[in-house]
XYZ file of C-alpha atoms in Angstrom:
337
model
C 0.000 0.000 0.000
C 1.152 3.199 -0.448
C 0.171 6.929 -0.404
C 0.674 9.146 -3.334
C 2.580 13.133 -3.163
C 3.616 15.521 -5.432
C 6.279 18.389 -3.855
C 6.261 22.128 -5.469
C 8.710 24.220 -4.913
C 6.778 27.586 -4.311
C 3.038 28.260 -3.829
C 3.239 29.895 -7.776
C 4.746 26.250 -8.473
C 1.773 25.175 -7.246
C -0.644 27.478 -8.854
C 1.494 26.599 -12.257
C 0.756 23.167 -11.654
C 4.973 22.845 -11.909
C 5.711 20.055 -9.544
C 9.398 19.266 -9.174
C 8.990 15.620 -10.076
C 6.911 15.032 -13.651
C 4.781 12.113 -12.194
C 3.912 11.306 -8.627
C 6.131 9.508 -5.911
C 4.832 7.400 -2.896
C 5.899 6.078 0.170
C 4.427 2.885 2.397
C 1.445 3.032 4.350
C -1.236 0.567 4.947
C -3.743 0.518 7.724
C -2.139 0.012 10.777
C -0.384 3.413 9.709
C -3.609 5.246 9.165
C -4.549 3.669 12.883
C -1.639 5.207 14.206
C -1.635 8.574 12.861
C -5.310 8.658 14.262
C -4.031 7.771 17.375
C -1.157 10.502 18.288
C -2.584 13.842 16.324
C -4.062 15.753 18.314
C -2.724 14.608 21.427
C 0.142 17.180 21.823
C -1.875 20.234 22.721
C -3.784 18.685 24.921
C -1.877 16.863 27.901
C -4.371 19.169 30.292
C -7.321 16.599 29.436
C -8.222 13.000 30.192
C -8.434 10.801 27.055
C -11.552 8.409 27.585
C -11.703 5.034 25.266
C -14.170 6.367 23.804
C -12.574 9.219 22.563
C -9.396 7.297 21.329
C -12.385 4.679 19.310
C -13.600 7.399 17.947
C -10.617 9.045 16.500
C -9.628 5.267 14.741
C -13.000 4.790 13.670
C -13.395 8.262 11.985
C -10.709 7.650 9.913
C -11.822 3.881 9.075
C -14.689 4.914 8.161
C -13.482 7.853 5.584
C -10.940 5.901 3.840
C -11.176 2.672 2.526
C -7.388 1.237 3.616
C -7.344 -1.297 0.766
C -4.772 -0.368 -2.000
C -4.482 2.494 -2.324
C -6.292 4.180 -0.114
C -9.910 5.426 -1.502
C -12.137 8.331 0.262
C -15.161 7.076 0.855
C -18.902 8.194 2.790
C -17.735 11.863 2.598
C -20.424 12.520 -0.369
C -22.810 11.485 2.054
C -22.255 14.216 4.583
C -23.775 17.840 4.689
C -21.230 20.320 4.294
C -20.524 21.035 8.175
C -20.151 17.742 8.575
C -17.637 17.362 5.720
C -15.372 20.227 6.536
C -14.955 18.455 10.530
C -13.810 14.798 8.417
C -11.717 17.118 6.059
C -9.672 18.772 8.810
C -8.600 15.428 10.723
C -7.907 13.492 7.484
C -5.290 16.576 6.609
C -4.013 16.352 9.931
C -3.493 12.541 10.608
C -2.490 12.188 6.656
C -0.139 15.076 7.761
C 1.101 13.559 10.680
C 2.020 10.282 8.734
C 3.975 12.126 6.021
C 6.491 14.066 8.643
C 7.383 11.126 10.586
C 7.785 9.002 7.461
C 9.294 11.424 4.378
C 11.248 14.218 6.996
C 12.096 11.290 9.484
C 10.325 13.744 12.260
C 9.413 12.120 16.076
C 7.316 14.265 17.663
C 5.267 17.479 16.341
C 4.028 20.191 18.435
C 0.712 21.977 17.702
C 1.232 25.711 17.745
C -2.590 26.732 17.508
C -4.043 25.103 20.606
C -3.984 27.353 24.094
C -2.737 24.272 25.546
C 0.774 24.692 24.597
C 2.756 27.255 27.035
C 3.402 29.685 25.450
C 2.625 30.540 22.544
C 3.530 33.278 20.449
C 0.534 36.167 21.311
C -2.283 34.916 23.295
C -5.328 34.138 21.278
C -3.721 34.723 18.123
C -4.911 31.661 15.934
C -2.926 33.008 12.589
C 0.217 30.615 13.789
C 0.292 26.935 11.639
C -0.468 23.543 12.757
C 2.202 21.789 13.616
C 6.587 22.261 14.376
C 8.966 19.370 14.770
C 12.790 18.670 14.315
C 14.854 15.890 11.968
C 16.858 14.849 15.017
C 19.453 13.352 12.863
C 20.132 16.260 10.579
C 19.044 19.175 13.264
C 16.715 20.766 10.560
C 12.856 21.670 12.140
C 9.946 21.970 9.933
C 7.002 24.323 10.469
C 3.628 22.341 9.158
C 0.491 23.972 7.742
C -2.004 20.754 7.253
C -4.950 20.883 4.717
C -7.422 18.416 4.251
C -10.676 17.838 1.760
C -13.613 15.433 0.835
C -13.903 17.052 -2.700
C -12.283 14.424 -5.457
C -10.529 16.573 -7.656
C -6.968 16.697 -9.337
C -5.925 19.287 -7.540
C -6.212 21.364 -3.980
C -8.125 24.544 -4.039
C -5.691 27.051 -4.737
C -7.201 29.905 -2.460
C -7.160 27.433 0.550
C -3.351 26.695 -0.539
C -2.652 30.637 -0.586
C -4.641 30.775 2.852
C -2.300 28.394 4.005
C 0.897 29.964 2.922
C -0.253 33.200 4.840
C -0.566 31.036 7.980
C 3.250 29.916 7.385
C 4.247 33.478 6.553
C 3.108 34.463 10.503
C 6.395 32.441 11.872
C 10.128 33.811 11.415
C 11.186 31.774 14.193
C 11.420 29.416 16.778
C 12.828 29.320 20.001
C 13.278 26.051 21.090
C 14.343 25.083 24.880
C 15.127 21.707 25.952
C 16.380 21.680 30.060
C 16.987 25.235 30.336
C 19.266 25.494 27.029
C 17.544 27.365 23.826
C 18.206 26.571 20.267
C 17.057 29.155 17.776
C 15.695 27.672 14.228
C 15.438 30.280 11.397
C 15.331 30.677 7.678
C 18.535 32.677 7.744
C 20.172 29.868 9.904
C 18.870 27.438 7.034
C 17.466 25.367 9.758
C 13.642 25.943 9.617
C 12.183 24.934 6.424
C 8.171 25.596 6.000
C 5.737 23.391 4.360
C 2.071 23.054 3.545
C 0.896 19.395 3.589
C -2.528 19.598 1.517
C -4.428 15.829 1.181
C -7.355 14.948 -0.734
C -8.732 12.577 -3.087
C -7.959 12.545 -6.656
C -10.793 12.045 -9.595
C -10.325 8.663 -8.904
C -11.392 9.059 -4.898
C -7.568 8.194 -4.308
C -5.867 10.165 -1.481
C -3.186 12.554 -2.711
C -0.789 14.494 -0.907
C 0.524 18.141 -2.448
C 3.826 19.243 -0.479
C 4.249 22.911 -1.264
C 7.306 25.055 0.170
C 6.516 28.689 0.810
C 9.762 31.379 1.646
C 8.193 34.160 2.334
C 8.081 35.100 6.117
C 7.418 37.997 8.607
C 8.474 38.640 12.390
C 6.241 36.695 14.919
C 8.512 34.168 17.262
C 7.405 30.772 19.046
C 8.642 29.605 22.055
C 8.520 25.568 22.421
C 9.372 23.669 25.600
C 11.144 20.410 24.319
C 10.441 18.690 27.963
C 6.953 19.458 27.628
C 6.641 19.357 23.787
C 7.604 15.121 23.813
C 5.773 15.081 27.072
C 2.571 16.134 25.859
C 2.858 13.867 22.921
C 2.742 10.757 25.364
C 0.703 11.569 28.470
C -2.886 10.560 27.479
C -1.449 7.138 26.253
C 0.591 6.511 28.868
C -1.882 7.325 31.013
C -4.447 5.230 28.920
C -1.919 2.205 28.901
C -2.040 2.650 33.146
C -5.228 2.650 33.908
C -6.481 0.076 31.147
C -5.540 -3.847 31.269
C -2.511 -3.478 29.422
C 0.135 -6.377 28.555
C 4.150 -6.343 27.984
C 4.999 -7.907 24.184
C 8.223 -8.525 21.921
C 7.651 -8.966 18.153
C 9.324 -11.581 16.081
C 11.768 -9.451 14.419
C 12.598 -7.216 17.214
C 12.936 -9.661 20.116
C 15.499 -7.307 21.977
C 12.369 -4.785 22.280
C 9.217 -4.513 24.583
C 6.107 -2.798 23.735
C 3.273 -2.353 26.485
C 0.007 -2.793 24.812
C -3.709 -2.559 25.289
C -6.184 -3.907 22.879
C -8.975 -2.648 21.298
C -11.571 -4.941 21.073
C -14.165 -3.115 18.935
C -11.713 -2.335 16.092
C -9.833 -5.313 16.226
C -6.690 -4.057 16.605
C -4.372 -2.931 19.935
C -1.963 0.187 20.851
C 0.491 0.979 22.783
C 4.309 2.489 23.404
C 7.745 1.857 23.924
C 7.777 0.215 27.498
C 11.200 2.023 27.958
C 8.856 5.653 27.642
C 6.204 3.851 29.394
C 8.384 3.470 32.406
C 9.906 6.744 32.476
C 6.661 8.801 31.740
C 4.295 6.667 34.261
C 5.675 8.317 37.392
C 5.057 11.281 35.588
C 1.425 10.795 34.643
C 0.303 9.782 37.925
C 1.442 12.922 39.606
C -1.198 15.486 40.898
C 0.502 18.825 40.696
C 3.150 18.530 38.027
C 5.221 21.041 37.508
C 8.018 22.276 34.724
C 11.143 20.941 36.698
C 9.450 17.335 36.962
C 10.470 17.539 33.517
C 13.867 18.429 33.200
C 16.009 15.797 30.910
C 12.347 14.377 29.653
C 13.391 15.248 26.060
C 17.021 14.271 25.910
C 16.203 10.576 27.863
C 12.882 10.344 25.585
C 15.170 11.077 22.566
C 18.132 8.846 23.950
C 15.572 5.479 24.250
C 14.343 5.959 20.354
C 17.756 6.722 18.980
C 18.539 3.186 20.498
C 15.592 1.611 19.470
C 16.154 2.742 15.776
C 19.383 1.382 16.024
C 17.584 -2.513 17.018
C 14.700 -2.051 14.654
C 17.555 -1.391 11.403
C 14.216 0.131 10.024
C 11.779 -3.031 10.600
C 9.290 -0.623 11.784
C 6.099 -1.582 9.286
C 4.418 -4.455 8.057
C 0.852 -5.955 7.411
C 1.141 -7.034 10.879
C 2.386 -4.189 12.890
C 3.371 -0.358 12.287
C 5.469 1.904 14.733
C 6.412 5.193 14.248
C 9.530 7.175 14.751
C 8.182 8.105 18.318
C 7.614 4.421 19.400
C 3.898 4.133 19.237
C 2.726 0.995 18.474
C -0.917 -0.382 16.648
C -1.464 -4.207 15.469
C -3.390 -6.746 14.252
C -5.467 -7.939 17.124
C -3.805 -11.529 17.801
């Protein structure tokens, strides 16, 4: 299975229809990658809530039952949907199909969502102009500020006004400052270390999803500050909380023997999730804590980061398969044994 992109170099690329590649590319992704995309977007932003079952069903199912996960995938039920309804599906489809593409084409772990009040802090309080999403390459040091589209509509291309909407969204950002246990790094344009995209997905004529990459330059003068602790801590805390308080289990796969993976299952979708049970083990204290506070998570990023550079190094890239997918960030879904 695999998931079909085009990359422009400019939004008047775009518009031109000049993509930098004369036919499309694609990279692997079957169903247990669409599961786990569902699973983590979203969950950033909001480390302040409680995650019910429920609530994690519902984000699986949503996507299950927009896209048909056979090969390739096909949108499907949208045209049955009033227009309210359709632009709700449309935004999470652009977001988990936006999700999926970082971690697997920019090799990206975590991603922080910029527009949610939930972050601390962001750039000017209610201002909602920021993008979706920022995350870092930690092999190559380079960060990425996302803008993620998303539509029902079966067409050949992305509406360009919603594509030009998008690129002012990515203009708002110059920079970001980017603190991980008390030390900043600053990623910039003029440091060649902050490169902006817009991730637009829809289906084709064909009802096949499509992914237009589209790399804007221009840029203006607003800053965000990211907390690295909190940013990877954030990105766990509802499933590691989830994996506590449900009837989880400890498992080793076949080809990766050397690692554990806590899981829970999920009965109704046939499938479970779960985590690295090195990050389990480290965040669990964490989760369980009442008051939590900033220095409770000092070193969160760097030991986080430390267990998943070691893990990539056992895996030698056996992360995906028709029985299992993992992401860069050690989250887990598979076929319910």
């Amino acid at each position: 299975m695999s998931i079909k992109y085009n990359n422009y170099s400019s939004v008047t690329d775009y518009i031109d229809r000049n993509a930098v590649h004369a036919s499309s590319q694609s990279f692997y992704a079957n169903k247990l990658t669409l599961i786990r995309g569902a699973v983590i977007t979203g969950l950033a932003p909001k480390a302040h809530l409680s995650l019910s079952k429920e609530l994690l069903e519902w984000k699986i199912s949503t996507m299950l039952a927009f896209i048909d996960t056979t090969s390739p995938f096909i949108i499907k039920n949208a045209s049955d949907l009033e227009m309210s309804e359709k632009v709700t599906v449309a935004y999470f489809i652009g977001m988990v199909f936006a999700q999926i593409h970082m971690q697997k084409m920019y090799n990206v772990r975590h991603l922080e969502h910029l527009k949610n009040p939930g972050i601390t802090p962001t750039s000017l309080p209610g201002d909602l102009k920021n993008p979706d999403l920022w995350g870092i390459n930690h092999r190559t040091g380079q960060s990425y500020i996302v803008e993620a589209k998303g539509s029902t509509a079966c067409s050949n291309y992305f509406t360009n006004k919603h594509i030009i909407k998008a690129e002012s969204q990515l203009e708002a950002i110059t920079q970001i400052d980017y603190t991980v246990s008390g030390v900043t790094s600053t990623f910039n344009q003029a440091s060649s270390n902050l490169e902006k995209l817009i991730i637009a997905t829809h289906p084709n004529l064909n009802g096949e999803m499509m992914q237009h990459i589209i790399d804007p330059v221009e840029e203006k003068d607003k800053i965000v500050k990211v907390n690295g602790d909190e940013m990877v801590y954030k990105q766990y805390s509802h499933l590691v909380n989830f994996l506590s308080v449900q009837q989880s289990k400890i498992i080793e796969l076949h080809k990766l023997s050397k690692v554990k993976f806590r899981i829970i299952d999920i009965d109704a979708l046939n499938c479970s999730i779960g985590l690295l049970e090195e990050i389990y083990q480290i965040l669990n204290p964490l989760v369980s804590k009442e008051n939590l506070v900033q220095e409770n998570l000092t070193n969160i990023n760097k030991d986080l980061n430390s267990v998943l550079d070691r893990f990539e190094k056992l895996s030698n890239h056996e992360l995906e398969n028709e029985k299992f997918s993992i992401g860069l960030d050690g989250v887990i879904v598979l076929e319910k044994s």
